[in-house]
mmCIF file of C-alpha atoms and ligand atoms in Angstrom:
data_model
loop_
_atom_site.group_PDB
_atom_site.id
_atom_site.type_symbol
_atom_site.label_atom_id
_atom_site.label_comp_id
_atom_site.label_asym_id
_atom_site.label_seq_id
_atom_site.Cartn_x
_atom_site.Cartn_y
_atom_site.Cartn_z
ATOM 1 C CA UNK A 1 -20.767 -54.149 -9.068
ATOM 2 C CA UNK A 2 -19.110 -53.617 -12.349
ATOM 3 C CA UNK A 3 -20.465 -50.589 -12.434
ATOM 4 C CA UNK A 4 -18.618 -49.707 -9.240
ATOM 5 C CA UNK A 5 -15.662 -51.083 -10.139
ATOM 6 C CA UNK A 6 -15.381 -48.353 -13.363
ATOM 7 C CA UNK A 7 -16.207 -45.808 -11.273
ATOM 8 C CA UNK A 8 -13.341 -46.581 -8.903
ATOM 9 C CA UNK A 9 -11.030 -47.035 -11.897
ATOM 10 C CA UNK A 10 -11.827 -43.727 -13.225
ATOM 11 C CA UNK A 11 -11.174 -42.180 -9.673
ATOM 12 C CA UNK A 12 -8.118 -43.717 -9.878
ATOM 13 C CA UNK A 13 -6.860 -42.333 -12.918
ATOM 14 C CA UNK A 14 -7.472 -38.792 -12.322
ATOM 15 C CA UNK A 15 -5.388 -39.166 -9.285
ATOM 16 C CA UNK A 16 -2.602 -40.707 -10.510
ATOM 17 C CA UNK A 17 -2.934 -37.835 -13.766
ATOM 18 C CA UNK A 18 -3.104 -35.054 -10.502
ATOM 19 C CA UNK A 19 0.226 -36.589 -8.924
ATOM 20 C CA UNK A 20 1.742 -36.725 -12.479
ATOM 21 C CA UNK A 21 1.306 -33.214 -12.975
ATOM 22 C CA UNK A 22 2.500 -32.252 -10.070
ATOM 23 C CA UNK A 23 5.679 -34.111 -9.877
ATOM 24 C CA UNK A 24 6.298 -32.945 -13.122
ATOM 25 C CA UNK A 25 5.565 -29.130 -11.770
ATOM 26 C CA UNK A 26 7.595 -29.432 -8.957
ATOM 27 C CA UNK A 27 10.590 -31.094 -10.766
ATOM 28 C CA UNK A 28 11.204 -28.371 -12.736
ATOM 29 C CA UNK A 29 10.746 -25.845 -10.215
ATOM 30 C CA UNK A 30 13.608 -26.997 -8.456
ATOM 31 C CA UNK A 31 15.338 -27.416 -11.160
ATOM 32 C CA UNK A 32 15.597 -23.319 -12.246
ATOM 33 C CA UNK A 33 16.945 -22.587 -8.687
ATOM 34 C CA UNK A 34 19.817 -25.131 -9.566
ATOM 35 C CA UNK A 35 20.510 -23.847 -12.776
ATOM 36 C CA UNK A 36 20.899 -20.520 -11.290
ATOM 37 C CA UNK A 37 22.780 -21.373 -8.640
ATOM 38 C CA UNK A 38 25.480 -23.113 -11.218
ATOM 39 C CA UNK A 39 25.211 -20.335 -13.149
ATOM 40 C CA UNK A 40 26.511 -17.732 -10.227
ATOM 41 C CA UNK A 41 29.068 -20.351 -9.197
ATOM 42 C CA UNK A 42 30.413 -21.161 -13.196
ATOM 43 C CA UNK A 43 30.829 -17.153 -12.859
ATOM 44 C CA UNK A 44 32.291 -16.629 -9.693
ATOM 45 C CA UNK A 45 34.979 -19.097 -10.647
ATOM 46 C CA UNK A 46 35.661 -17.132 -13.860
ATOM 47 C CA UNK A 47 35.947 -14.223 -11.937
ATOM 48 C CA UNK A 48 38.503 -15.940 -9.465
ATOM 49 C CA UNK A 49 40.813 -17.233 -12.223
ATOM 50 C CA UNK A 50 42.028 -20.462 -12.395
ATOM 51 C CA UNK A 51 43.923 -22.528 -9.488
ATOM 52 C CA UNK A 52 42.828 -19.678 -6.751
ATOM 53 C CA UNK A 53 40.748 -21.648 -3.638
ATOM 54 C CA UNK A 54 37.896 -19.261 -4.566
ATOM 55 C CA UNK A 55 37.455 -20.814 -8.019
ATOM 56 C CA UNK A 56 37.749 -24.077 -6.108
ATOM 57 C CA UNK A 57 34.946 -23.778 -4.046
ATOM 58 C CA UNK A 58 32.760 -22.579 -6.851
ATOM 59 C CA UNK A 59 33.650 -25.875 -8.424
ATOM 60 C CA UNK A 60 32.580 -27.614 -5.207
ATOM 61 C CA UNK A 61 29.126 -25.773 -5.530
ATOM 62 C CA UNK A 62 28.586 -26.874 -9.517
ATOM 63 C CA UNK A 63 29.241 -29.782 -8.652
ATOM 64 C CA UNK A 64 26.921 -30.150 -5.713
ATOM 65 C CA UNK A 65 24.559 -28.420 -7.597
ATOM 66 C CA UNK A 66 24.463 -31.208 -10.387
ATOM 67 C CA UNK A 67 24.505 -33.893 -8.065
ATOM 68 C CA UNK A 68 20.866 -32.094 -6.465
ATOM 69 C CA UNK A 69 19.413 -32.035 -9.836
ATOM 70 C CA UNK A 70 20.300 -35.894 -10.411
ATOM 71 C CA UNK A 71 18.868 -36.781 -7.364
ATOM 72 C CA UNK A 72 15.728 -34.851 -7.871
ATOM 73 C CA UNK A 73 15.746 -36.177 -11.448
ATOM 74 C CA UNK A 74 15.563 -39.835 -9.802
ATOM 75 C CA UNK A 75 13.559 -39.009 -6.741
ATOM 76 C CA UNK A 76 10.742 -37.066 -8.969
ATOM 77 C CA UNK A 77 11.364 -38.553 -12.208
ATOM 78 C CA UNK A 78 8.985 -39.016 -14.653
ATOM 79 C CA UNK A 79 7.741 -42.241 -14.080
ATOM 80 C CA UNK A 80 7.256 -42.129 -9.846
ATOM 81 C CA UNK A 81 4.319 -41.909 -8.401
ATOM 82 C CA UNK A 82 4.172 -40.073 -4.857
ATOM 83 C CA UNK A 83 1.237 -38.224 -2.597
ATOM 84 C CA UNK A 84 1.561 -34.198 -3.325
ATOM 85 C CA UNK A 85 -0.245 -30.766 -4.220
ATOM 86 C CA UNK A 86 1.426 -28.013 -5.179
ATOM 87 C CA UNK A 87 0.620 -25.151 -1.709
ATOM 88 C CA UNK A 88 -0.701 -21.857 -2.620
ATOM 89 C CA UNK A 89 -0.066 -19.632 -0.118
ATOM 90 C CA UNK A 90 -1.609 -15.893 -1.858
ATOM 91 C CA UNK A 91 -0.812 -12.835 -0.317
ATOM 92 C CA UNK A 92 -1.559 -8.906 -0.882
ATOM 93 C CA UNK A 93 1.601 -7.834 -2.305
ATOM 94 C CA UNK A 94 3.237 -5.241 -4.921
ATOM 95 C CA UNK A 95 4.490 -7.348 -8.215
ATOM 96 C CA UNK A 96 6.758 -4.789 -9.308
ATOM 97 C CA UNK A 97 9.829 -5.990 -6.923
ATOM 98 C CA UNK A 98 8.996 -9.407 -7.972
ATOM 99 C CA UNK A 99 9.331 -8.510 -11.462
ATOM 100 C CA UNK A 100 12.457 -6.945 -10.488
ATOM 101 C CA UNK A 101 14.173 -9.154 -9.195
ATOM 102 C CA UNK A 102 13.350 -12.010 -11.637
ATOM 103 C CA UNK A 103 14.882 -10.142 -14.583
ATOM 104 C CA UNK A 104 17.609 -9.282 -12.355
ATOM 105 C CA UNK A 105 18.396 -12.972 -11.761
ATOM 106 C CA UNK A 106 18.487 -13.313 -15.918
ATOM 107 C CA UNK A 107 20.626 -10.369 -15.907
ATOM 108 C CA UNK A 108 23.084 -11.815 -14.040
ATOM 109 C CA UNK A 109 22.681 -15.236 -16.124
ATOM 110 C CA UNK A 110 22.736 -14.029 -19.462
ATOM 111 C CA UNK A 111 24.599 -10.748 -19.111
ATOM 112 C CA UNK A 112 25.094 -10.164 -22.880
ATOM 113 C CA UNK A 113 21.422 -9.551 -23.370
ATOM 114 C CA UNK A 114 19.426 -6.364 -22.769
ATOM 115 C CA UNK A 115 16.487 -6.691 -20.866
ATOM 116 C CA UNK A 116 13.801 -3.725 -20.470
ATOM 117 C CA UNK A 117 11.171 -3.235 -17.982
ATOM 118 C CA UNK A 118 8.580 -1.238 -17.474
ATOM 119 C CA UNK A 119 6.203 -0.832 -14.545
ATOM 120 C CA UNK A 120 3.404 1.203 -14.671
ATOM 121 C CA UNK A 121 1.422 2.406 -11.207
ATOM 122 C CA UNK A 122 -0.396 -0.777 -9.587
ATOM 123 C CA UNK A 123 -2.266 -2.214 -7.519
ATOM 124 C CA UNK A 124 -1.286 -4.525 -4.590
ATOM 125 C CA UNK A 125 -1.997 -8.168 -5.905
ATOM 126 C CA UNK A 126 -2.982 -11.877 -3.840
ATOM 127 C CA UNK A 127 0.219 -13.474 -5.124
ATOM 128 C CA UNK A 128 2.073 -16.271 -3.877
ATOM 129 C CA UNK A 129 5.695 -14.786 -4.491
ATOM 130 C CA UNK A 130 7.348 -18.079 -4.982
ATOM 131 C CA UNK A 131 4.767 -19.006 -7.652
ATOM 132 C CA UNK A 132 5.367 -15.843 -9.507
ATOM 133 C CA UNK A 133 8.804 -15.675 -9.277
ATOM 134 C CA UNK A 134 8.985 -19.330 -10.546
ATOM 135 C CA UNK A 135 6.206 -18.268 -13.914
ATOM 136 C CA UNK A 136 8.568 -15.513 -14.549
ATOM 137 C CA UNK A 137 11.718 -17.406 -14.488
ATOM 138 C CA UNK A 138 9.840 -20.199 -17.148
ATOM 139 C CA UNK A 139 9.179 -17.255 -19.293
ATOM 140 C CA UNK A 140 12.053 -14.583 -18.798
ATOM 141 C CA UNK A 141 14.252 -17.860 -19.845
ATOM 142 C CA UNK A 142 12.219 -19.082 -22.215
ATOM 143 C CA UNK A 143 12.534 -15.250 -23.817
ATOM 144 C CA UNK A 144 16.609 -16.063 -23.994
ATOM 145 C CA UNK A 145 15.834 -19.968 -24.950
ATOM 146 C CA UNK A 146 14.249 -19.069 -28.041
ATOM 147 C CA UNK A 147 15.565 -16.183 -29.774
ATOM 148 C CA UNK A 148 19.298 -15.206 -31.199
ATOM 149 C CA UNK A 149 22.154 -14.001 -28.931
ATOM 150 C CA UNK A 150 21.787 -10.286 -28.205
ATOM 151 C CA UNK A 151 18.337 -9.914 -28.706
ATOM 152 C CA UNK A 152 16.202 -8.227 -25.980
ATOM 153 C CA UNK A 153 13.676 -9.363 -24.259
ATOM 154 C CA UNK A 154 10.771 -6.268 -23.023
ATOM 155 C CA UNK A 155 8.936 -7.297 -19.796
ATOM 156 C CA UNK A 156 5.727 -4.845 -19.354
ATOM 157 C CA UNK A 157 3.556 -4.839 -16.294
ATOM 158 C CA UNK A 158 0.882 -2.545 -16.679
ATOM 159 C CA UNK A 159 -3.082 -2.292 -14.887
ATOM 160 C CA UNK A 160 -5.889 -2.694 -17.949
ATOM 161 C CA UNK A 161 -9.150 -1.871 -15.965
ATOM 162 C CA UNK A 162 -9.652 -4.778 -13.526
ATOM 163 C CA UNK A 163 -6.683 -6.785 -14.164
ATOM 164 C CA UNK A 164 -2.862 -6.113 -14.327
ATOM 165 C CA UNK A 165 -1.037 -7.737 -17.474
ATOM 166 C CA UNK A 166 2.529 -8.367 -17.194
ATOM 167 C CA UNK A 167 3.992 -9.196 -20.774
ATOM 168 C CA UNK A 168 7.056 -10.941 -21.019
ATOM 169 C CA UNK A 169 8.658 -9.670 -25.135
ATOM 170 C CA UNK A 170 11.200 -11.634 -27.051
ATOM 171 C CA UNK A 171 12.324 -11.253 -30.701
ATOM 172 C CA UNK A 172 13.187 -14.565 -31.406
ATOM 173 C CA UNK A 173 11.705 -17.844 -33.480
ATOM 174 C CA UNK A 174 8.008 -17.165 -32.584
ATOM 175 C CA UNK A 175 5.797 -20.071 -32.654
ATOM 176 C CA UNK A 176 4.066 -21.298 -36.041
ATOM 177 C CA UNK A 177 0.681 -21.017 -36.466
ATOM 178 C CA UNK A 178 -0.199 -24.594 -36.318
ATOM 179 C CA UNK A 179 1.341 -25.494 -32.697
ATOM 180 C CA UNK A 180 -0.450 -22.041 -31.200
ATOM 181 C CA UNK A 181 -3.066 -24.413 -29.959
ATOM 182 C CA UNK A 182 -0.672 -26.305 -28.221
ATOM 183 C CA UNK A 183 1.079 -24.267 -26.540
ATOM 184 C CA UNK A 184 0.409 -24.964 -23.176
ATOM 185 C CA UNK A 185 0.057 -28.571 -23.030
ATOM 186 C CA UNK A 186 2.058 -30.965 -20.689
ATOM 187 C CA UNK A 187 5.313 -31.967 -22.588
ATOM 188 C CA UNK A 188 4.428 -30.273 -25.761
ATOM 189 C CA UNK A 189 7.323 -28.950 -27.904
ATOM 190 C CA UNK A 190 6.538 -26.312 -31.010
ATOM 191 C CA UNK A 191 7.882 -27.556 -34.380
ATOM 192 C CA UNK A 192 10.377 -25.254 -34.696
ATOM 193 C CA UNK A 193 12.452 -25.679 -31.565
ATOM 194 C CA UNK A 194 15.267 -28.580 -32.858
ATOM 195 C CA UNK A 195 18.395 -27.708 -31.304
ATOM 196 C CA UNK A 196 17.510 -26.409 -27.959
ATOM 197 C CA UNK A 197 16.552 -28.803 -25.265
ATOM 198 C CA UNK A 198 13.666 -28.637 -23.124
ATOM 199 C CA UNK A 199 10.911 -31.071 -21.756
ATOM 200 C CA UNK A 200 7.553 -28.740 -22.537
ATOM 201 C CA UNK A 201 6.705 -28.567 -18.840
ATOM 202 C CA UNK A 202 7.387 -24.766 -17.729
ATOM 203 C CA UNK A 203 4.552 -23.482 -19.888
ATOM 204 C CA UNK A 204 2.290 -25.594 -18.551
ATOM 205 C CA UNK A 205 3.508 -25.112 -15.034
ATOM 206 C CA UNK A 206 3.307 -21.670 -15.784
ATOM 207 C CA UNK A 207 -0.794 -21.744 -16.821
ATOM 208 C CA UNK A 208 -1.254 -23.905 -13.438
ATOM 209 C CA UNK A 209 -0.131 -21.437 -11.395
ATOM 210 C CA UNK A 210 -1.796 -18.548 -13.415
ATOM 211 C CA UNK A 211 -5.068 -20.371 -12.459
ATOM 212 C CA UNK A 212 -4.472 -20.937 -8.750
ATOM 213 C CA UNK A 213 -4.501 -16.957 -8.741
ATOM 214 C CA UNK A 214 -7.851 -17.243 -10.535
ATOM 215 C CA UNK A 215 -5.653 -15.516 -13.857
ATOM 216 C CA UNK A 216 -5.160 -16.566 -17.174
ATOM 217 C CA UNK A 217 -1.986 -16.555 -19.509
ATOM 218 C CA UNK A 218 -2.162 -15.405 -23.185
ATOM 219 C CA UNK A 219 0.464 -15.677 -26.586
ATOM 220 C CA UNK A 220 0.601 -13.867 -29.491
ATOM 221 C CA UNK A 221 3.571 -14.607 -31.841
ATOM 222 C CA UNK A 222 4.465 -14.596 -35.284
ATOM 223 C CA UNK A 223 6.310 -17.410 -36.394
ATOM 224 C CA UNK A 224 10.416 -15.919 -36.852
ATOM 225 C CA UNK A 225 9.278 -12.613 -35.446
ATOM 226 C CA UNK A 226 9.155 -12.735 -32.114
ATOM 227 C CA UNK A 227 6.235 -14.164 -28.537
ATOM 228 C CA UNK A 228 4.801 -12.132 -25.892
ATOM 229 C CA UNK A 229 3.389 -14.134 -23.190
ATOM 230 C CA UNK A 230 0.968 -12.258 -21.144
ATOM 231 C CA UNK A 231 -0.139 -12.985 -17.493
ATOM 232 C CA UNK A 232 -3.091 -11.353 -16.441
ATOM 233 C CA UNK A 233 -4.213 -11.085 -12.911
ATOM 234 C CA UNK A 234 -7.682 -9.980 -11.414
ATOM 235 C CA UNK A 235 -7.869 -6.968 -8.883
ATOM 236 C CA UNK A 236 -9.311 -8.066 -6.071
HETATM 237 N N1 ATP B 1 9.483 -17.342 -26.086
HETATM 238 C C1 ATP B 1 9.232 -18.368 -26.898
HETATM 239 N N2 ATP B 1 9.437 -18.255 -28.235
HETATM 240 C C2 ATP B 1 9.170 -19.298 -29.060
HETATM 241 N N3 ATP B 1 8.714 -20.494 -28.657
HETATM 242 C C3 ATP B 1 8.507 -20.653 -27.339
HETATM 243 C C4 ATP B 1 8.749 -19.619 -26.396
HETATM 244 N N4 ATP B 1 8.430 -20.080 -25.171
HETATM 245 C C5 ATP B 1 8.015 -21.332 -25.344
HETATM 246 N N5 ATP B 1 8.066 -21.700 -26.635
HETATM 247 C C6 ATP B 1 7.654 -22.986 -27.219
HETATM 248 O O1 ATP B 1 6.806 -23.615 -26.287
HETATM 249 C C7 ATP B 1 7.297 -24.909 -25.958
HETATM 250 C C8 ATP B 1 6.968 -25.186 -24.517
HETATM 251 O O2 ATP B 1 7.689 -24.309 -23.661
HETATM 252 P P1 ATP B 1 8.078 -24.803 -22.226
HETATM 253 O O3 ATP B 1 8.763 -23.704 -21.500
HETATM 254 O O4 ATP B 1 6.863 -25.389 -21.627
HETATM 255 O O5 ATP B 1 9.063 -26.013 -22.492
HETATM 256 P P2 ATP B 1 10.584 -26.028 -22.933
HETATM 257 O O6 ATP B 1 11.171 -24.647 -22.930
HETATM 258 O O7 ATP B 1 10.644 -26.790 -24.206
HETATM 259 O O8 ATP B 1 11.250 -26.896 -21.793
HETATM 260 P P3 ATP B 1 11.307 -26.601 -20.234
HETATM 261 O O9 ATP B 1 10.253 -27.475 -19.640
HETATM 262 O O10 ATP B 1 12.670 -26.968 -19.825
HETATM 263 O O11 ATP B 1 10.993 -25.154 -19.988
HETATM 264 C C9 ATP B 1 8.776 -24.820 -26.259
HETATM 265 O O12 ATP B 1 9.319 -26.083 -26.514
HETATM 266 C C10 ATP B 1 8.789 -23.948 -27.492
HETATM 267 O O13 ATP B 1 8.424 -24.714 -28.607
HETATM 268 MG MG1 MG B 2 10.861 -23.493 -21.075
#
């Protein structure tokens, strides 16, 4: 009976660890939409100039836009418990436009920075689009996140036998040596990061989706130099 009764307990745990993850995944998926969105409205106003009804209605959309990420805040917070999986729906599909257009969305947030990309000739990949687009956008702003104004930030996509890496470049704080390790744990935050915010989630959201495609995602940094965070899918 007692016996039972751990067993039970332990199921219980794991599922209550599987819903935390994933309201923690999901959270801050909707949250980089948001930001982008108040990011294309704060411009758009700018653009407008002040007191004109276009700049008005950009305010209208910040503000809306704030308002969603409170109520997502409350709704999946931290601390709520709901049913959920994250759906992977992988198709055959090129990468390159999807690698496109996520640097183009950071190009039109952080227009003073110069980002590069190269794509070399490759395969069609079983991708879910959203998921990718949402890994790229943890580490494409991650890239800006963590290293000075005006440094660029390479992204590489290239075939390597039978898998295709796709290396995001920055030249920023790196990671030290010691939290390398770490790196992709829930919450986790390297030493070296005081001063910018962040909750330690999109790397780990990032290696959750990298395994739903049956891939893996690698670092290499030098602490001051500069990361590159590589994805690497299989050819199927
Ligand atoms: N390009 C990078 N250069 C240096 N350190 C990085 C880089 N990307 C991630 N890190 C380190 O890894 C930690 C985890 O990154 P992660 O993206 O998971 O969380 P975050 O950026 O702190 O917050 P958020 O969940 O909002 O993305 C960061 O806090 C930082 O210490
Ligand atoms: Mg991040």
């Amino acid at each position: 009976m007692e016996r039972r009764l751990q067993k039970a307990l332990v199921r219980e745990k794991a599922v209550v660890e599987t819903q935390r993850l994933f309201l923690s995944v999901t959270s801050h998926d909707f949250r980089t939409p948001l930001t982008i969105i108040d990011g294309a409205a704060r411009r758009i106003g700018r653009m407008a100039g002040a007191d004109s009804p276009i700049a008005e209605r950009a305010a209208a959309i910040r503000a809306t836009a704030r308002r969603m990420a409170q109520a997502i805040d409350r709704t999946l917070g931290w601390s709520s418990i709901a049913e959920g999986k994250v759906a992977f729906h992988p198709e055959l599909a090129d990468i390159g436009p999807m690698v496109e257009k996520a640097v183009a969305n950071q190009r039109a947030l952080h227009p003073d920075r110069a980002f590069s990309v190269e794509l070399g000739e490759l395969p069609a990949l079983l991708l879910d689009a959203g998921l990718i687009e949402r890994s790229l956008d943890n580490l494409l702003s991650n890239a800006v996140k963590y290293s000075p104004a005006g440094a660029g930030v390479d992204v590489r996509c290239v075939r390597r036998g039978k898998r295709v890496e796709l290396s995001v470049s920055d030249h920023g704080i790196g990671v030290p040596e010691a939290d390398m390790r770490r790196m992709f744990t829930r919450f986790f935050r390297a030493g070296n990061t005081r001063g910018t915010k962040g909750t330690g989630i999109g790397l780990n959201a990032v290696k959750f989706y990298m395994g739903l495609h049956g891939g893996k995602v690698a670092l290499r940094s030098v602490e001051g130099e500069g990361s590159t965070f590589t994805l690497s899918f299989p050819i199927k």
